Short mmCIF file of C-alpha atoms and ligand atoms in Angstrom, two decimals:
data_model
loop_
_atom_site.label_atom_id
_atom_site.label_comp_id
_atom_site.label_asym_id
_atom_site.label_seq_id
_atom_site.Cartn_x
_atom_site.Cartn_y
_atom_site.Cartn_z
CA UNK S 1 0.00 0.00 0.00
CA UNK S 2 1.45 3.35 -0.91
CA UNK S 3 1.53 6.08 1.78
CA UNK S 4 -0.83 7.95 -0.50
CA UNK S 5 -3.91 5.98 -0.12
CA UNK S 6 -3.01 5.34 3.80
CA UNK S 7 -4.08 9.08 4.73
CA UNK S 8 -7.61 9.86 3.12
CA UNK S 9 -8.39 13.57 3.86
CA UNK S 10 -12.03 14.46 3.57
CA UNK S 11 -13.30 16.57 1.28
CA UNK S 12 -13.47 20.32 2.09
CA UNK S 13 -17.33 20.89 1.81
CA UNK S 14 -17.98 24.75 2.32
CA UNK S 15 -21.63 24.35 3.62
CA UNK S 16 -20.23 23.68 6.93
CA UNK S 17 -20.96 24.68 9.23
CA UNK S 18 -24.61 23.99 8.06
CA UNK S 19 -27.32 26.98 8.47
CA UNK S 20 -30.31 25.37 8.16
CA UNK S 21 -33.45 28.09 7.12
CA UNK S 22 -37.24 27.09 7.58
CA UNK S 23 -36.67 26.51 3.33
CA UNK S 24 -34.44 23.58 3.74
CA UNK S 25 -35.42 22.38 6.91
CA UNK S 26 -38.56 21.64 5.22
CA UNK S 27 -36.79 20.11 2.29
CA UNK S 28 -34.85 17.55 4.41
CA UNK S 29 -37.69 16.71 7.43
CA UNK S 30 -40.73 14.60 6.73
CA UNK S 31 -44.09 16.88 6.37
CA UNK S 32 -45.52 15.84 9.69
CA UNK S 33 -46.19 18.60 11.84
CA UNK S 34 -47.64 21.70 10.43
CA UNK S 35 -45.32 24.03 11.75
CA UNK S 36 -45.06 27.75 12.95
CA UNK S 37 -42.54 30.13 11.05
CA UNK S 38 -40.42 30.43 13.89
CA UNK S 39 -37.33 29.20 14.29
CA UNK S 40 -36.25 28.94 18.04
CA UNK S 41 -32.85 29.11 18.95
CA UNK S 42 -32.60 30.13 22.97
CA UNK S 43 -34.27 29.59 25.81
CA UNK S 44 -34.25 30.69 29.58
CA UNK S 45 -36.80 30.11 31.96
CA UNK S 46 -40.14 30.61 30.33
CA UNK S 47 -38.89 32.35 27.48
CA UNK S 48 -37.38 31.67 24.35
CA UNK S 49 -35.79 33.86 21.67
CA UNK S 50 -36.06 32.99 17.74
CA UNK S 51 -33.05 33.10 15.19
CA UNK S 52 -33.73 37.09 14.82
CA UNK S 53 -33.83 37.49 18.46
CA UNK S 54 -37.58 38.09 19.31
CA UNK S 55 -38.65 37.01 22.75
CA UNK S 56 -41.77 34.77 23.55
CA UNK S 57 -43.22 33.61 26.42
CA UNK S 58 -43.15 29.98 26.57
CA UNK S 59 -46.81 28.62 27.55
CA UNK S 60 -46.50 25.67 25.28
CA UNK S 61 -42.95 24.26 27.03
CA UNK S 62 -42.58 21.65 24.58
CA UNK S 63 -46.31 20.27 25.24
CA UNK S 64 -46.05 20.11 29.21
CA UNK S 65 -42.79 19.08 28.89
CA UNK S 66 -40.11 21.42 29.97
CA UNK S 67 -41.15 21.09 33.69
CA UNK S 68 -38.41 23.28 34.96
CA UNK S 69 -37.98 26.02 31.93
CA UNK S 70 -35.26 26.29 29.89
CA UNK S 71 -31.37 26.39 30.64
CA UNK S 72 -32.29 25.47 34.38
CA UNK S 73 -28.70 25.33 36.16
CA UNK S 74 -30.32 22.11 38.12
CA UNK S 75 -30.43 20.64 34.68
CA UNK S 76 -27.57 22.43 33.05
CA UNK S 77 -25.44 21.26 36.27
CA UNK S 78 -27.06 17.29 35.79
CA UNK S 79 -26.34 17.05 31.90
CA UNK S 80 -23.01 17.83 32.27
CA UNK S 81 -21.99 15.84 35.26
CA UNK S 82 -23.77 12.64 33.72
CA UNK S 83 -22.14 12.90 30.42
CA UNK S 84 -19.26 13.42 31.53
CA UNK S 85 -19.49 9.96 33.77
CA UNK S 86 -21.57 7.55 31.92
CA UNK S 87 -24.25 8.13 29.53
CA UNK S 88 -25.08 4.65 28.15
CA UNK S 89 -24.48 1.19 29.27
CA UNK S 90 -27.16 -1.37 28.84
CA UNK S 91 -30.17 -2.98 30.90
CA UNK S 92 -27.89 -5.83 31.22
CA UNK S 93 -26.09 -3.98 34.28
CA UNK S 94 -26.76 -1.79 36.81
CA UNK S 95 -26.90 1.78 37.51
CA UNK S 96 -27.23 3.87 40.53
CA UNK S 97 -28.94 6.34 38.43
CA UNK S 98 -31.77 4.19 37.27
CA UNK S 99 -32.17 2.77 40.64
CA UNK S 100 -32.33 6.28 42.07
CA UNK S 101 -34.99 7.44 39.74
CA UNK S 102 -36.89 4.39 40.69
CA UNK S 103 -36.84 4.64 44.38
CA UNK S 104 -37.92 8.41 44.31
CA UNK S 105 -40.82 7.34 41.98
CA UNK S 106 -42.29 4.63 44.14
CA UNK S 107 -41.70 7.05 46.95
CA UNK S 108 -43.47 9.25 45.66
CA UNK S 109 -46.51 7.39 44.14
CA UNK S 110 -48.78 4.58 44.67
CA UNK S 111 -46.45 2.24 42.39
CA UNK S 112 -44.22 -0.21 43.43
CA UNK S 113 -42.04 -1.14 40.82
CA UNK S 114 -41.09 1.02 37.46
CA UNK S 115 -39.79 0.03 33.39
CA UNK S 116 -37.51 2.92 32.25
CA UNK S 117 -38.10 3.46 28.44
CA UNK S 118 -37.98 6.74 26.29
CA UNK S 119 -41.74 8.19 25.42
CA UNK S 120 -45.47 8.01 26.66
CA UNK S 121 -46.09 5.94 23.85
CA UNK S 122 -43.40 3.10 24.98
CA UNK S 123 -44.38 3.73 28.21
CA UNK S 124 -48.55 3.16 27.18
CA UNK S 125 -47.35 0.01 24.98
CA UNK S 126 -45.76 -1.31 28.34
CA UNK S 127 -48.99 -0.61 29.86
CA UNK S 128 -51.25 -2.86 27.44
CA UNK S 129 -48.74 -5.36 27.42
CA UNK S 130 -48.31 -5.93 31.35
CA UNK S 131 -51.78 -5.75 30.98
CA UNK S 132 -52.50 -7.96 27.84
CA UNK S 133 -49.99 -10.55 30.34
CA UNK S 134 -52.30 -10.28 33.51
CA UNK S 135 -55.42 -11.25 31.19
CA UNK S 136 -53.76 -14.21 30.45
CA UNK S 137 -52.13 -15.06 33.28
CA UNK S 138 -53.94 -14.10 35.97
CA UNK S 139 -57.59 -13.54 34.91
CA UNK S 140 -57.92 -16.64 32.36
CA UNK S 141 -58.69 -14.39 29.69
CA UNK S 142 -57.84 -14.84 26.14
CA UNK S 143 -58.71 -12.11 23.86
CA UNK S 144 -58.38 -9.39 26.26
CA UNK S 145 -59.76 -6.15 25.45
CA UNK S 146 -58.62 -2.40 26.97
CA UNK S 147 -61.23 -0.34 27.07
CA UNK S 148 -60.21 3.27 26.29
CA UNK S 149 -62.16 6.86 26.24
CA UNK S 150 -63.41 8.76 23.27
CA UNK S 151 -61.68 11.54 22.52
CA UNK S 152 -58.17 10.33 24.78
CA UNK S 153 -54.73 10.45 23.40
CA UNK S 154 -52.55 7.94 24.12
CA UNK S 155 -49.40 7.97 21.38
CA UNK S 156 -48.83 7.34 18.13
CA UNK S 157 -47.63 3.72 17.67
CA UNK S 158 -49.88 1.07 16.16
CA UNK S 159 -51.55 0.07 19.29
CA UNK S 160 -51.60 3.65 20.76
CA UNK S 161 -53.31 4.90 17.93
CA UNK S 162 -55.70 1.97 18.52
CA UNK S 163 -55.84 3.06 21.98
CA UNK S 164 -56.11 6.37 21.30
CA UNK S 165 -60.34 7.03 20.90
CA UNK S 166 -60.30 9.44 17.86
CA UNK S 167 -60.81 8.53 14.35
CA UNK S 168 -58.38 11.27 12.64
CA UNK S 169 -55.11 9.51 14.39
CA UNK S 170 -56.17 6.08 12.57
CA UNK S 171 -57.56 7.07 9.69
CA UNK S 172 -55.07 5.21 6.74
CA UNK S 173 -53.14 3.13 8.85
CA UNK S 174 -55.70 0.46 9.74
CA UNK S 175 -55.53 -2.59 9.96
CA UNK S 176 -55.16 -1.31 13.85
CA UNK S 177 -54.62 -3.65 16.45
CA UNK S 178 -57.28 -5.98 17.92
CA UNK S 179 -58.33 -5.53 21.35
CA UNK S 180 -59.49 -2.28 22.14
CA UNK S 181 -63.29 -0.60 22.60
CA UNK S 182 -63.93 2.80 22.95
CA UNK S 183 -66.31 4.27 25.95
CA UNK S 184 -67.35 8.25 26.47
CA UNK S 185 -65.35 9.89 29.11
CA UNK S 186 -66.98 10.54 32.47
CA UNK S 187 -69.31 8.10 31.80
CA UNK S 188 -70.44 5.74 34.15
CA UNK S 189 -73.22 3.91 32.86
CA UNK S 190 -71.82 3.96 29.29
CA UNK S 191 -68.58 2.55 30.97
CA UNK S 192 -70.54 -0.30 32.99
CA UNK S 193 -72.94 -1.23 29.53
CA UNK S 194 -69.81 -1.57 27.67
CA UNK S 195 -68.22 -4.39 30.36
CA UNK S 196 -71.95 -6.01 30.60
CA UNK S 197 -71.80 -6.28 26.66
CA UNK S 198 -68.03 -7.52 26.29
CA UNK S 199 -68.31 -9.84 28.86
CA UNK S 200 -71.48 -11.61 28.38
CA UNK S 201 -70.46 -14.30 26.02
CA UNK S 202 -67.43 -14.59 28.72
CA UNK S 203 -64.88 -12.18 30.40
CA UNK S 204 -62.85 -10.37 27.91
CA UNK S 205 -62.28 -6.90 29.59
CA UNK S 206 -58.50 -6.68 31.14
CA UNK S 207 -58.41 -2.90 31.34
CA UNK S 208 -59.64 0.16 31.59
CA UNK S 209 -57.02 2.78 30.15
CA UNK S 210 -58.05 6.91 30.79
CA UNK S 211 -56.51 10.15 31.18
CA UNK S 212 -56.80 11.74 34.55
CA UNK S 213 -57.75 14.98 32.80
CA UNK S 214 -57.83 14.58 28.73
CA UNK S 215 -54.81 16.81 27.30
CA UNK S 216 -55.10 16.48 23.62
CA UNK S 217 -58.71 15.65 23.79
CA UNK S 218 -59.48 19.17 25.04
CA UNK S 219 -58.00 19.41 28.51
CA UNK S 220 -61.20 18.01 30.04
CA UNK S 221 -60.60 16.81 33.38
CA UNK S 222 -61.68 13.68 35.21
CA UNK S 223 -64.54 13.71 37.68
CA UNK S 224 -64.41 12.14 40.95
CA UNK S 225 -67.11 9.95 40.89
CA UNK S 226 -66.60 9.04 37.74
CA UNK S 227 -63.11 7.33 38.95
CA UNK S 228 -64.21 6.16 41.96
CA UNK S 229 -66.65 3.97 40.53
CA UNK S 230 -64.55 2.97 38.30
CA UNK S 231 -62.11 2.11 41.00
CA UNK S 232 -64.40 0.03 42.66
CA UNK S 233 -65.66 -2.22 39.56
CA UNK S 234 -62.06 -2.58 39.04
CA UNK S 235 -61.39 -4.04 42.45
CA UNK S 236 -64.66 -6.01 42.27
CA UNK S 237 -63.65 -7.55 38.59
CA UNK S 238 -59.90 -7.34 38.68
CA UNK S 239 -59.79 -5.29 35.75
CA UNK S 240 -56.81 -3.13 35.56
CA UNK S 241 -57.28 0.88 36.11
CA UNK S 242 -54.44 2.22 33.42
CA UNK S 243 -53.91 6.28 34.18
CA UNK S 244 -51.98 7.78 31.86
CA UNK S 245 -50.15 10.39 32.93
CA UNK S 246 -47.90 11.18 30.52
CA UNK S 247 -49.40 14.79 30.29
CA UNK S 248 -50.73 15.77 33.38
CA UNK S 249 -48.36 13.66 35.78
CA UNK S 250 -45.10 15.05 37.14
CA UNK S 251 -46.47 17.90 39.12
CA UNK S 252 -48.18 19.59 36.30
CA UNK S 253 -51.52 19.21 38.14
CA UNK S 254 -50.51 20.56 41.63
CA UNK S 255 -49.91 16.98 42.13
CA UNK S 256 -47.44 15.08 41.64
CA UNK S 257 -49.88 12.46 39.76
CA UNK S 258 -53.14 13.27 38.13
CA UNK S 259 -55.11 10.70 39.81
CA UNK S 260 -54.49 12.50 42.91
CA UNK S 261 -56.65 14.88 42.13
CA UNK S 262 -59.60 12.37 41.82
CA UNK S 263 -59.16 10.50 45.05
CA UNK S 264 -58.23 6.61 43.57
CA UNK S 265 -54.76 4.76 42.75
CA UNK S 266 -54.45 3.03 39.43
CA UNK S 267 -52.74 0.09 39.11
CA UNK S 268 -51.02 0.79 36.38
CA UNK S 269 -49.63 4.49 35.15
CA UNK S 270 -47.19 6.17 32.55
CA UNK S 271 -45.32 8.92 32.91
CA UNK S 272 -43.05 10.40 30.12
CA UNK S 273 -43.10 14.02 29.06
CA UNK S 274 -42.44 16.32 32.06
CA UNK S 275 -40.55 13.45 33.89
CA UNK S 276 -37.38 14.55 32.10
CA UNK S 277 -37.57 17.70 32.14
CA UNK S 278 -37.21 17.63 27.94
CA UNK S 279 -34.81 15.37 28.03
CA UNK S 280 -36.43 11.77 26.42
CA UNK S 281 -37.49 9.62 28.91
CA UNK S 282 -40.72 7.56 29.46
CA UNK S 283 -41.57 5.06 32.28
CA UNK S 284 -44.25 2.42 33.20
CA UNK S 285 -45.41 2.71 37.07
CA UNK S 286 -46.86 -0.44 38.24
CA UNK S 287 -48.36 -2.07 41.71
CA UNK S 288 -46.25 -5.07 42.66
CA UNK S 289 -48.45 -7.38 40.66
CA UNK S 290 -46.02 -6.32 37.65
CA UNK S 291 -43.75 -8.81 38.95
CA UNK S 292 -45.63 -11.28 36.16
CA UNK S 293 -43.09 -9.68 33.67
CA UNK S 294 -40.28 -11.79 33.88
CA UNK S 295 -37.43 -11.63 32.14
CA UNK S 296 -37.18 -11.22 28.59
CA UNK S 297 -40.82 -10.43 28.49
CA UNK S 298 -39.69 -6.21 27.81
CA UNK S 299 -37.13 -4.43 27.10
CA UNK S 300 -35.31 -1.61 26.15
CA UNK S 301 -32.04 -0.29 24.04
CA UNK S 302 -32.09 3.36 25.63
CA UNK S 303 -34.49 2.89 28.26
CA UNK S 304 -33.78 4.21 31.59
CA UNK S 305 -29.85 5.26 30.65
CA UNK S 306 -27.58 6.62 33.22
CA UNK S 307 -28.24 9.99 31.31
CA UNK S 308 -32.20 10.26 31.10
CA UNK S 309 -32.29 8.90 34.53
CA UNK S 310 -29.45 11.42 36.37
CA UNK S 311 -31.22 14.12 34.82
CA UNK S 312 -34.86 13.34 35.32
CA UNK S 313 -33.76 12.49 39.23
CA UNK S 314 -32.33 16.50 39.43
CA UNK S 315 -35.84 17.30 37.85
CA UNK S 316 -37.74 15.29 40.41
CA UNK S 317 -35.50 16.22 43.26
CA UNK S 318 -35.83 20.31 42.13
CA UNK S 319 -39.80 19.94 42.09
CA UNK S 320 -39.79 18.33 45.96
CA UNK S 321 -36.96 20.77 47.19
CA UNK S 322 -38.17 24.06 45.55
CA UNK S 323 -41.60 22.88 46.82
CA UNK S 324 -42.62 23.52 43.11
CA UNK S 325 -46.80 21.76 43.81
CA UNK S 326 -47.56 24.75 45.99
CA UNK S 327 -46.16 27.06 43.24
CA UNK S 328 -48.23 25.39 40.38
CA UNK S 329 -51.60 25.75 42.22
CA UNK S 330 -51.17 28.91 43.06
CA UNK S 331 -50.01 30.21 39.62
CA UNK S 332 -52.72 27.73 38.24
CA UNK S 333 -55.52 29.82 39.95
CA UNK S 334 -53.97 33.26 38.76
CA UNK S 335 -53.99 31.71 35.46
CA UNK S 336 -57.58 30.47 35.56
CA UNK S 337 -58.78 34.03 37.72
CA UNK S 338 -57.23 36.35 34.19
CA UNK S 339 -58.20 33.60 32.29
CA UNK S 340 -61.89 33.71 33.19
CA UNK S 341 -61.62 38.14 33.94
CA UNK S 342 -60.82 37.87 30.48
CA UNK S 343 -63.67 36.08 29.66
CA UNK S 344 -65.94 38.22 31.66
CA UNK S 345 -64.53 42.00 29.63
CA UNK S 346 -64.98 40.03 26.09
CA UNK S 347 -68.55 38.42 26.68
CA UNK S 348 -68.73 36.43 23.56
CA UNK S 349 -65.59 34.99 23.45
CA UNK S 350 -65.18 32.65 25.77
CA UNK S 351 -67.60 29.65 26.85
CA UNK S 352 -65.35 27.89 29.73
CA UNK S 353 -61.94 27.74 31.79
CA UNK S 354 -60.66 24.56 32.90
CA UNK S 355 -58.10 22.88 34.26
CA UNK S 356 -55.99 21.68 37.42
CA UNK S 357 -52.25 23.03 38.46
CA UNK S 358 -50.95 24.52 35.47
CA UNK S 359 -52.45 22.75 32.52
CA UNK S 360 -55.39 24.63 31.68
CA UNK S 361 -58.41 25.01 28.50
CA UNK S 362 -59.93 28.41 27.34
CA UNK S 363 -62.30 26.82 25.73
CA UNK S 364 -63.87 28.95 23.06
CA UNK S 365 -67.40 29.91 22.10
CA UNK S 366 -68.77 27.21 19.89
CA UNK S 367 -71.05 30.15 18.48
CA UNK S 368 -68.22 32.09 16.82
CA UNK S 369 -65.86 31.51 14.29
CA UNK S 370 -62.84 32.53 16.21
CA UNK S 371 -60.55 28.72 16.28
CA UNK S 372 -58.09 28.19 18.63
CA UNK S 373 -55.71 28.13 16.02
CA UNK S 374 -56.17 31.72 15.15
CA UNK S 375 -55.67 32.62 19.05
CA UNK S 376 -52.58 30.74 19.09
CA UNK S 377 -51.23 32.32 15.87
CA UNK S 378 -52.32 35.73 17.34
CA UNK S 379 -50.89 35.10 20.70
CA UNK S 380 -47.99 34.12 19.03
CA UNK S 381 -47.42 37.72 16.92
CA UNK S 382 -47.80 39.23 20.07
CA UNK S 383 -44.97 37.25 21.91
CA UNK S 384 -46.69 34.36 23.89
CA UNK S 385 -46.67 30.83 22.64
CA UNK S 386 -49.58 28.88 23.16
CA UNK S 387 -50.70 25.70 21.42
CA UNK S 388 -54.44 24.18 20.83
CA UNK S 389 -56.09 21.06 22.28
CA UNK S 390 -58.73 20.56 19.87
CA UNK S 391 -60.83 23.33 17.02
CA UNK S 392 -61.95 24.92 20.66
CA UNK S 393 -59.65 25.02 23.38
CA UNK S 394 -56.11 26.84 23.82
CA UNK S 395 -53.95 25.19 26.22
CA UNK S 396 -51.53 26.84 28.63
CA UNK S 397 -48.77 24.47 29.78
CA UNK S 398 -46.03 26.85 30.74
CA UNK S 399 -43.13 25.25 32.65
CA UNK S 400 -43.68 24.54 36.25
CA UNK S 401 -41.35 27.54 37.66
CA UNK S 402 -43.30 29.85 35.71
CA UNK S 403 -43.64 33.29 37.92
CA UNK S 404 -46.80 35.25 38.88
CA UNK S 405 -45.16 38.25 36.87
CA UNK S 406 -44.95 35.79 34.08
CA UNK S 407 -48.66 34.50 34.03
CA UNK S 408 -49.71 38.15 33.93
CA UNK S 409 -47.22 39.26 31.36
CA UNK S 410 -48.63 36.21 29.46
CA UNK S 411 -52.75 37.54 29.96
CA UNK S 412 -51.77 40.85 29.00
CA UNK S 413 -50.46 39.38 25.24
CA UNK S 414 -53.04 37.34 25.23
CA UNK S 415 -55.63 40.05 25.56
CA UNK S 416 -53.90 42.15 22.89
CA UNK S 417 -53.99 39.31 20.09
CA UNK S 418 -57.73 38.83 21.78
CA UNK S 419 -58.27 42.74 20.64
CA UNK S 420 -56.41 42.09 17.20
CA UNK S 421 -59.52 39.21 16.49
CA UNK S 422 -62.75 40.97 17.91
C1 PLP U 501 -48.10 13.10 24.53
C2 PLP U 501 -48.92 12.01 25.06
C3 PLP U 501 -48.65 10.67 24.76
C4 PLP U 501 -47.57 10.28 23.79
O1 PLP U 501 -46.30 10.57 24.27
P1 PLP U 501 -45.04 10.51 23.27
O2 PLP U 501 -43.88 10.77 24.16
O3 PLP U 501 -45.27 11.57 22.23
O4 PLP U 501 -45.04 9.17 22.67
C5 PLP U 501 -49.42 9.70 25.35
N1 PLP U 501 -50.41 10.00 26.20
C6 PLP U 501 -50.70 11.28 26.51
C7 PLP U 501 -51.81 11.56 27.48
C8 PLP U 501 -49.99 12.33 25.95
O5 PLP U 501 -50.30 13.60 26.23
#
């Protein structure tokens, strides 16, 4: 071999460093969100700044993800330390990290044991597998079904679309998966006909999978009774009760789970987007029954990392030693108090506020045209990022350390794109 073909030097290429515009990013990414024309770049806190240096208000915090803001030290500080030690190994040894994250979330929960993986979807697929297992296992059943709630939102896998009760998630990627039957939410005696028709030729119902308040669907939340019944046909039956939590759990309702706020434990519940803080991580909560999944029955590549779990342990830790809950019910009712004074000054606009903590509906008049999406694009133009839950309802999600200054800041722009509409 000559010493000439030994040393390859790479091409010079002089797009680098790369500057991607809106133009090419939409060239290069798959169409699948309709997106805003803003390009972020910065964030701090509850505000971000785009490429040209504007400054928004962040109510949308990556869908009621970013649970402490932006550029928080606590998770500045955590990043850097992990990554620095060990990012990935493998589920086939241990980590103080994972184990860590565990503990604190059976201490702080009704679960007993937890599956690390990477997004609520993973986490929800868990979910109907543990409890697809149980059917078979424990109840005798062999074509279990999960009952799930119209309108819910559960992911965007096969069998979470199937989950998920709304037609427009499915629609073209059928054949879904077997198994599932849809029920209205806070519906008792819908709920109860549905088990009385699935199981009279024989027991086929293993779960019952719902949203402690439905994010996507609306933010509608969960009443009591509703639950409670439920709760008790569950421990009557042995059906499973299946919360997902994935939006609303992680202190986001003044809680640190959403079924706290309705008075029952599930059995099962899912946690992923403001668990990390932003950074990916999804997990499967589950009452020591769980222990039917032996092992090789689940698994993993990235799940529960020395990373995702260091830095979702800083965000868990910040939330109990910064005493965050208090915060987000009392910012919550500021929220809710503009939200509905707001309401009250433009008489037409607004047919209902709604919410727990700080994830919260303005829910629209019906009777006008005004969408949700033209609030959001107006709040947007007047520096306060919002994002819909449905034709109706804006949702406010801002990140848990959001301050009172900072909700009002945020009701002011909101009134002024209101005033650019009416
Ligand atoms: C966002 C969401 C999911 C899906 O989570 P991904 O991390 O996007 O897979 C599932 N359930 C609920 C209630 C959600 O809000």
């Amino acid at each position: 071999m000559s010493p000439e073909t030994l040393v390859q030097v790479p091409p010079q290429t002089s797009a680098f460093p790369l500057q991607s515009t809106t133009a090419d990013f939409d060239r290069y990414v798959m169409s699948t969100y309709a997106r805003y024309p803003i390009m972020l770049e910065r964030g701090e806190g509850s505000r971000v700044w785009d490429a040209d240096g504007r400054e928004y208000l962040d109510f949308v915090a990556g869908i009621a993800t970013c649970t402490l803001g932006h550029a928080h030290p606590v998770m500045v500080d955590a990043v850097t330390q992990q990554i620095q030690k060990l990012h990935h190994i493998s589920n086939l040894y241990y980590t103080r990290q994972q184990g860590n994250l565990a503990e604190w979330l059976v201490q702080h929960s009704c679960a007993d044991r937890v599956f690390f993986c990477n997004s609520g979807a993973e986490a929800n697929e868990g979910a109907i597998k543990l409890a697809r297992k149980y059917a078979h296992t424990v109840l005798g059943i062999s074509t279990p079904i999960v009952i799930t709630a119209h309108a819910s939102f559960h992911g965007r896998t096969l069998a979470t679309i199937t989950a998920t009760g709304q037609p427009k998630y499915q629609k073209n990627f059928d054949p879904l998966m077997p198994g599932f039957y849809y029920v209205p939410y806070n519906d008792i005696v819908a709920l109860e006909e549905a088990i009385a028709l699935l199981d009279a030729g024989g027991r086929q119902v293993a779960a019952i999978m719902l949203e402690a308040l439905q994010g996507e669907g609306g933010v509608r939340p969960g009443e009591q009774a509703y639950f409670q019944r439920i709760r008790e046909i569950c421990d009557e039956t042995g059906i499973l009760l299946i919360a997902d939590e994935v939006q609303v759990g992680m202190g986001r309702t003044g809680h640190y789970w959403g079924y706290e706020n309705l008075g029952i434990e599930p059995d099962i519940f899912t946690s992923a987007k403001g668990l990390g803080g932003g950074i990916p991580i999804g997990a499967l909560l589950c009452k020591s029954f769980c222990d039917i999944f032996q092992p090789g029955d689940h698994a993993s590549t990235f799940g529960g990392n020395p990373f995702a779990c260091g830095v979702a342990l800083a965000v868990c830790q910040t939330l109990e030693r910064e005493n965050l809950l208090t915060a987000v019910q009392e910012r919550g009712e500021q929220l809710r108090t503009g939200l509905r004074a707001l309401g009250e000054k433009y008489p037409n606009l607004v047919s209902e506020v709604r919410g727990w903590g700080l994830i919260n509906g303005l829910v629209l008049n019906p009777e006008i045209e005004l969408t949700a999406s033209a609030l959001v694009k107006a709040a947007s133009d007047q520096g306060l990022l919002l994002v819909p839950a449905g034709p109706k309802v804006v949702r406010f999600v801002p990140p848990l350390i959001v301050t009172a200054d900072e909700i009002s800041q945020a009701l002011q722009a909101l009134e002024r794109a209101v005033v650019t509409l009416v």
